[in-house]
CSV table of C-alpha atoms in Angstrom, one decimal:
chain,number,residue,atom,x,y,z
A,1,UNK,CA,94.2,149.1,76.5
A,2,UNK,CA,92.5,152.3,77.6
A,3,UNK,CA,94.8,154.4,75.4
A,4,UNK,CA,94.1,152.6,72.2
A,5,UNK,CA,90.7,154.2,71.4
A,6,UNK,CA,92.2,157.7,71.9
A,7,UNK,CA,95.2,156.9,69.6
A,8,UNK,CA,92.7,155.5,67.1
A,9,UNK,CA,90.6,158.7,67.3
A,10,UNK,CA,93.6,160.9,66.7
A,11,UNK,CA,94.7,158.8,63.8
A,12,UNK,CA,91.3,159.1,62.2
A,13,UNK,CA,91.3,162.8,62.8
A,14,UNK,CA,94.6,163.2,61.0
A,15,UNK,CA,93.4,161.0,58.2
A,16,UNK,CA,90.3,163.1,57.8
A,17,UNK,CA,92.3,166.3,57.7
A,18,UNK,CA,94.5,164.8,55.0
A,19,UNK,CA,91.4,164.0,53.0
A,20,UNK,CA,90.4,167.7,53.0
A,21,UNK,CA,92.4,169.0,50.1
A,22,UNK,CA,92.8,172.6,48.8
A,23,UNK,CA,90.3,171.9,46.0
A,24,UNK,CA,87.6,171.0,48.6
A,25,UNK,CA,88.1,174.4,50.3
A,26,UNK,CA,88.0,176.4,47.1
A,27,UNK,CA,85.0,174.5,45.8
A,28,UNK,CA,83.2,175.2,49.1
A,29,UNK,CA,84.0,178.9,48.7
A,30,UNK,CA,82.7,178.7,45.1
A,31,UNK,CA,79.5,177.2,46.3
A,32,UNK,CA,79.1,180.0,48.8
A,33,UNK,CA,79.7,182.6,46.1
A,34,UNK,CA,76.9,181.0,44.0
A,35,UNK,CA,74.6,180.8,46.9
A,36,UNK,CA,75.1,184.5,47.8
A,37,UNK,CA,74.7,185.5,44.2
A,38,UNK,CA,71.5,183.5,43.9
A,39,UNK,CA,70.0,185.0,47.1
A,40,UNK,CA,70.8,188.5,45.9
A,41,UNK,CA,69.4,188.1,42.5
A,42,UNK,CA,66.2,186.4,43.8
A,43,UNK,CA,65.7,189.4,46.1
A,44,UNK,CA,66.3,191.8,43.3
A,45,UNK,CA,63.9,190.1,40.9
A,46,UNK,CA,61.2,189.6,43.5
A,47,UNK,CA,61.1,193.3,44.1
A,48,UNK,CA,61.3,194.0,40.4
A,49,UNK,CA,64.5,195.9,41.2
A,50,UNK,CA,65.6,196.0,37.6
A,51,UNK,CA,63.1,198.8,36.9
A,52,UNK,CA,64.7,202.2,36.6
A,53,UNK,CA,62.7,205.3,37.9
A,54,UNK,CA,63.1,208.9,37.0
A,55,UNK,CA,60.8,209.5,34.1
A,56,UNK,CA,61.7,209.4,30.4
A,57,UNK,CA,65.2,208.8,29.2
A,58,UNK,CA,66.1,210.3,25.9
A,59,UNK,CA,68.5,208.2,23.8
A,60,UNK,CA,72.1,209.2,23.4
A,61,UNK,CA,73.3,210.5,20.0
A,62,UNK,CA,73.4,207.9,17.3
A,63,UNK,CA,77.1,208.0,17.0
A,64,UNK,CA,77.5,207.2,20.7
A,65,UNK,CA,75.0,204.3,20.5
A,66,UNK,CA,76.8,202.9,17.4
A,67,UNK,CA,80.1,203.0,19.2
A,68,UNK,CA,78.6,201.3,22.2
A,69,UNK,CA,77.1,198.7,20.0
A,70,UNK,CA,80.4,198.0,18.2
A,71,UNK,CA,82.1,197.7,21.6
A,72,UNK,CA,79.4,195.2,22.8
A,73,UNK,CA,79.7,193.3,19.5
A,74,UNK,CA,83.5,193.1,19.9
A,75,UNK,CA,83.2,191.8,23.5
A,76,UNK,CA,80.6,189.2,22.3
A,77,UNK,CA,82.8,188.1,19.5
A,78,UNK,CA,85.7,187.6,21.8
A,79,UNK,CA,83.5,185.7,24.2
A,80,UNK,CA,82.2,183.4,21.5
A,81,UNK,CA,85.7,182.6,20.4
A,82,UNK,CA,86.7,181.9,24.0
A,83,UNK,CA,83.7,179.6,24.5
A,84,UNK,CA,84.5,177.8,21.3
A,85,UNK,CA,88.1,177.2,22.5
A,86,UNK,CA,87.0,176.1,25.9
A,87,UNK,CA,84.4,173.7,24.4
A,88,UNK,CA,87.1,172.0,22.2
A,89,UNK,CA,89.4,171.7,25.2
A,90,UNK,CA,86.7,170.2,27.4
A,91,UNK,CA,85.8,167.7,24.7
A,92,UNK,CA,89.4,166.7,24.3
A,93,UNK,CA,89.9,166.3,28.1
A,94,UNK,CA,86.5,164.7,28.6
A,95,UNK,CA,85.9,167.1,31.5
A,96,UNK,CA,85.6,170.8,32.2
A,97,UNK,CA,88.8,172.4,31.0
A,98,UNK,CA,90.6,175.0,33.1
A,99,UNK,CA,89.8,177.7,30.5
A,100,UNK,CA,86.2,176.8,30.5
A,101,UNK,CA,86.1,177.1,34.3
A,102,UNK,CA,87.9,180.4,34.0
A,103,UNK,CA,85.4,181.9,31.6
A,104,UNK,CA,82.5,180.7,33.7
A,105,UNK,CA,84.2,182.1,36.8
A,106,UNK,CA,84.5,185.5,35.3
A,107,UNK,CA,80.9,185.5,34.0
A,108,UNK,CA,79.8,184.5,37.5
A,109,UNK,CA,81.8,187.3,39.0
A,110,UNK,CA,79.6,189.9,37.3
A,111,UNK,CA,77.3,190.0,40.3
A,112,UNK,CA,80.1,191.9,42.2
A,113,UNK,CA,80.2,194.7,39.7
A,114,UNK,CA,78.0,197.2,41.8
A,115,UNK,CA,80.1,196.5,45.0
A,116,UNK,CA,82.5,199.4,44.2
A,117,UNK,CA,79.5,201.7,44.8
A,118,UNK,CA,78.7,200.2,48.2
A,119,UNK,CA,79.4,203.3,50.2
A,120,UNK,CA,79.0,206.0,47.5
A,121,UNK,CA,79.0,206.2,43.7
A,122,UNK,CA,82.5,205.5,42.4
A,123,UNK,CA,81.8,204.4,38.8
A,124,UNK,CA,78.4,205.5,37.7
A,125,UNK,CA,76.9,204.1,34.5
A,126,UNK,CA,75.0,206.2,32.0
A,127,UNK,CA,71.2,205.8,31.9
A,128,UNK,CA,71.1,207.1,28.3
A,129,UNK,CA,73.3,204.3,27.1
A,130,UNK,CA,72.3,201.0,25.5
A,131,UNK,CA,70.3,198.4,27.5
A,132,UNK,CA,69.9,200.3,30.9
A,133,UNK,CA,68.4,198.5,33.8
A,134,UNK,CA,68.4,199.1,37.5
A,135,UNK,CA,71.3,197.4,39.4
A,136,UNK,CA,71.0,194.8,42.1
A,137,UNK,CA,73.6,196.7,44.1
A,138,UNK,CA,71.1,198.4,46.5
A,139,UNK,CA,69.9,194.9,47.5
A,140,UNK,CA,73.3,194.0,49.0
A,141,UNK,CA,73.1,193.8,52.8
A,142,UNK,CA,74.2,197.1,54.4
A,143,UNK,CA,74.2,199.0,51.1
A,144,UNK,CA,74.9,202.8,51.7
A,145,UNK,CA,75.0,204.0,48.1
A,146,UNK,CA,72.2,205.3,46.0
A,147,UNK,CA,68.6,204.1,46.4
A,148,UNK,CA,67.0,201.1,44.6
A,149,UNK,CA,65.8,201.7,41.0
A,150,UNK,CA,68.2,204.6,40.6
A,151,UNK,CA,71.5,202.8,40.0
A,152,UNK,CA,72.0,201.9,36.3
A,153,UNK,CA,73.6,198.7,35.2
A,154,UNK,CA,74.3,198.2,31.4
A,155,UNK,CA,74.0,194.5,30.9
A,156,UNK,CA,74.8,194.4,27.2
A,157,UNK,CA,78.3,196.0,27.2
A,158,UNK,CA,79.3,194.8,30.6
A,159,UNK,CA,78.2,191.2,30.8
A,160,UNK,CA,80.0,190.0,27.7
A,161,UNK,CA,83.0,192.2,28.7
A,162,UNK,CA,83.4,190.2,31.9
A,163,UNK,CA,83.7,187.0,29.9
A,164,UNK,CA,85.9,188.5,27.3
A,165,UNK,CA,88.2,189.7,30.0
A,166,UNK,CA,89.5,186.2,30.1
A,167,UNK,CA,91.3,186.8,26.8
A,168,UNK,CA,93.7,189.1,28.7
A,169,UNK,CA,94.3,186.2,31.2
A,170,UNK,CA,95.3,183.9,28.3
A,171,UNK,CA,97.5,186.5,26.8
A,172,UNK,CA,99.4,187.3,30.1
A,173,UNK,CA,99.8,183.6,31.1
A,174,UNK,CA,101.2,182.8,27.6
A,175,UNK,CA,103.6,185.7,28.0
A,176,UNK,CA,104.6,184.2,31.3
A,177,UNK,CA,105.4,180.9,29.6
A,178,UNK,CA,107.6,182.7,27.1
A,179,UNK,CA,109.4,184.7,29.7
A,180,UNK,CA,110.0,181.6,31.8
A,181,UNK,CA,111.4,179.7,28.8
A,182,UNK,CA,113.7,182.6,27.9
A,183,UNK,CA,114.8,183.3,31.5
A,184,UNK,CA,114.6,180.1,33.5
A,185,UNK,CA,116.8,181.5,36.2
A,186,UNK,CA,114.3,184.2,37.1
A,187,UNK,CA,112.6,184.0,40.5
A,188,UNK,CA,108.8,183.7,40.7
A,189,UNK,CA,108.7,187.3,42.1
A,190,UNK,CA,110.6,188.7,39.1
A,191,UNK,CA,108.5,186.7,36.7
A,192,UNK,CA,105.3,188.0,38.3
A,193,UNK,CA,106.6,191.5,38.4
A,194,UNK,CA,107.4,191.5,34.7
A,195,UNK,CA,104.0,190.0,34.0
A,196,UNK,CA,102.3,192.7,36.0
A,197,UNK,CA,103.9,195.4,33.8
A,198,UNK,CA,102.6,193.6,30.7
A,199,UNK,CA,99.2,193.3,32.4
A,200,UNK,CA,99.2,197.0,33.1
A,201,UNK,CA,100.1,197.9,29.5
A,202,UNK,CA,97.2,195.6,28.2
A,203,UNK,CA,94.5,197.2,30.4
A,204,UNK,CA,95.6,200.9,30.7
A,205,UNK,CA,93.7,202.1,27.6
A,206,UNK,CA,90.6,199.9,28.4
A,207,UNK,CA,90.1,201.7,31.8
A,208,UNK,CA,89.6,205.0,30.0
A,209,UNK,CA,87.4,203.8,27.2
A,210,UNK,CA,84.1,203.8,29.3
A,211,UNK,CA,83.7,207.6,29.5
A,212,UNK,CA,84.6,208.0,25.9
A,213,UNK,CA,82.0,205.5,24.9
A,214,UNK,CA,79.5,207.2,27.2
A,215,UNK,CA,79.1,204.0,29.2
A,216,UNK,CA,79.8,205.7,32.5
A,217,UNK,CA,81.9,208.2,34.4
A,218,UNK,CA,84.0,208.1,37.5
A,219,UNK,CA,81.8,209.6,40.2
A,220,UNK,CA,84.5,209.7,42.8
A,221,UNK,CA,88.1,210.4,42.0
A,222,UNK,CA,91.0,211.5,44.2
A,223,UNK,CA,92.0,214.9,42.7
A,224,UNK,CA,95.7,214.5,43.3
A,225,UNK,CA,95.8,211.1,41.6
A,226,UNK,CA,93.4,211.9,38.7
A,227,UNK,CA,94.0,213.2,35.2
A,228,UNK,CA,91.5,215.9,34.1
A,229,UNK,CA,90.1,216.1,37.6
A,230,UNK,CA,86.5,217.4,37.8
A,231,UNK,CA,85.7,216.9,34.1
A,232,UNK,CA,83.4,214.2,32.8
A,233,UNK,CA,86.3,212.3,31.3
A,234,UNK,CA,88.4,212.4,34.5
A,235,UNK,CA,90.6,209.3,34.8
A,236,UNK,CA,91.9,208.1,38.2
A,237,UNK,CA,95.5,207.0,37.7
A,238,UNK,CA,95.1,204.2,40.3
A,239,UNK,CA,92.4,202.5,38.2
A,240,UNK,CA,94.7,200.8,35.7
A,241,UNK,CA,97.2,199.4,38.3
A,242,UNK,CA,94.3,197.9,40.3
A,243,UNK,CA,92.7,196.4,37.1
A,244,UNK,CA,96.0,195.0,36.1
A,245,UNK,CA,96.2,193.1,39.4
A,246,UNK,CA,92.8,191.5,38.6
A,247,UNK,CA,94.2,190.3,35.3
A,248,UNK,CA,97.5,189.1,36.8
A,249,UNK,CA,96.1,186.9,39.6
A,250,UNK,CA,94.1,184.6,37.3
A,251,UNK,CA,97.0,184.7,34.9
A,252,UNK,CA,99.3,183.3,37.6
A,253,UNK,CA,96.7,180.6,38.3
A,254,UNK,CA,96.6,179.6,34.7
A,255,UNK,CA,100.4,179.7,34.5
A,256,UNK,CA,100.5,177.2,37.4
A,257,UNK,CA,98.0,175.0,35.6
A,258,UNK,CA,100.0,175.0,32.4
A,259,UNK,CA,103.3,174.3,34.1
A,260,UNK,CA,102.3,172.0,37.0
A,261,UNK,CA,99.2,170.3,35.8
A,262,UNK,CA,97.1,171.6,38.7
A,263,UNK,CA,96.9,175.1,40.0
A,264,UNK,CA,96.7,176.2,43.6
A,265,UNK,CA,92.9,175.8,43.7
A,266,UNK,CA,92.9,172.4,41.9
A,267,UNK,CA,95.4,170.6,44.2
A,268,UNK,CA,93.9,167.3,45.2
A,269,UNK,CA,91.5,167.1,42.3
A,270,UNK,CA,93.1,164.1,40.8
A,271,UNK,CA,92.4,162.1,44.0
A,272,UNK,CA,88.7,162.7,43.6
A,273,UNK,CA,86.3,160.5,41.7
A,274,UNK,CA,86.3,161.3,38.0
A,275,UNK,CA,82.7,162.3,38.0
A,276,UNK,CA,83.3,165.0,40.6
A,277,UNK,CA,86.4,166.6,39.0
A,278,UNK,CA,84.6,168.9,36.6
A,279,UNK,CA,82.4,170.3,39.3
A,280,UNK,CA,85.2,170.7,41.7
A,281,UNK,CA,87.4,172.5,39.2
A,282,UNK,CA,84.5,174.8,38.1
A,283,UNK,CA,83.6,175.8,41.6
A,284,UNK,CA,87.2,176.2,42.8
A,285,UNK,CA,88.2,178.4,39.8
A,286,UNK,CA,84.9,180.4,40.2
A,287,UNK,CA,85.8,181.1,43.8
A,288,UNK,CA,89.2,182.4,42.7
A,289,UNK,CA,87.8,184.6,40.0
A,290,UNK,CA,85.2,186.0,42.4
A,291,UNK,CA,88.0,186.7,44.9
A,292,UNK,CA,90.1,188.5,42.3
A,293,UNK,CA,87.2,190.8,41.3
A,294,UNK,CA,86.2,191.3,44.9
A,295,UNK,CA,89.7,192.4,45.7
A,296,UNK,CA,89.3,195.1,43.0
A,297,UNK,CA,86.0,196.2,44.5
A,298,UNK,CA,87.3,196.3,48.1
A,299,UNK,CA,90.3,198.5,47.0
A,300,UNK,CA,87.8,200.9,45.3
A,301,UNK,CA,85.7,201.0,48.4
A,302,UNK,CA,88.8,201.9,50.5
A,303,UNK,CA,89.8,204.6,48.0
A,304,UNK,CA,86.3,206.0,48.1
A,305,UNK,CA,86.8,206.8,51.8
A,306,UNK,CA,89.4,209.4,50.8
A,307,UNK,CA,88.3,212.9,49.7
A,308,UNK,CA,87.3,212.8,46.1
A,309,UNK,CA,85.6,214.8,43.4
A,310,UNK,CA,82.7,214.2,41.0
A,311,UNK,CA,82.4,215.6,37.5
A,312,UNK,CA,81.3,219.2,37.6
A,313,UNK,CA,79.2,218.9,34.5
A,314,UNK,CA,78.2,216.1,32.1
A,315,UNK,CA,77.5,216.2,28.3
A,316,UNK,CA,73.8,216.1,27.3
A,317,UNK,CA,74.0,212.4,26.4
A,318,UNK,CA,74.9,211.5,30.0
A,319,UNK,CA,72.5,210.9,32.8
A,320,UNK,CA,73.7,209.5,36.1
A,321,UNK,CA,72.9,209.5,39.8
A,322,UNK,CA,75.7,210.7,42.1
């Protein structure tokens, strides 16, 4: 009889472990992301960290501002179309759709944008561009980059761009569906490899558009791996491959959702009460999107440890802090 309570305890432990499903873990990670984001932004706002210092800031040439405005408007238009699509899906499913969670996840990953400049300026945004504000990056714990109130963040072009980025995820995942239908014998590795090449082709031009629009410049670039090294429009060749990876990972997740019903981060969601499924999906997908963006930032931080070069001179319509 003395052994029965121990066996019962072990059985209860195994049952409890089985009740902890992948969606619970990912949703918990998403909650931590939101908590960290909220704590950072509260600290930033409390110190009025959004104020830029450094005197007057003359506006960029009208042509440059118009181009930035058109780019921002395009990103906003794409984001509005995505939100409309996600709204219709969510109404049809009577819960938060996967695409709605993905869009929200990318928008909530915006807080990670300054992380690439954690040790030193890697991509520096132009103070003379549209809607400049001081970044919350210097309020990250252990920040070693530029001082508070000196790091620019352009909320109008970049915030909608993060949401519009999900359009590339939809495109790549749909291409994965077509490739799978045409080549059912392909392995997952081959499918993902082909999709990565498509992802690279879709983002290669976008990674060079920021300097041309006077949104920002690469403040640290490895000379041997950079085109036009030392010039204001220098372009690190490793930027596009890393960005393509950020597009591919969510695309794989969406492909899993389309083919299997539930993706890696949603497994176990159907065993939850119906009222909790939307929250669980939203938090879990948000955690994955934050993880994909954080991976990009960590790679940039590691590359910034290698010897690099900043632009030797900037046009008159650029103002940055290196």
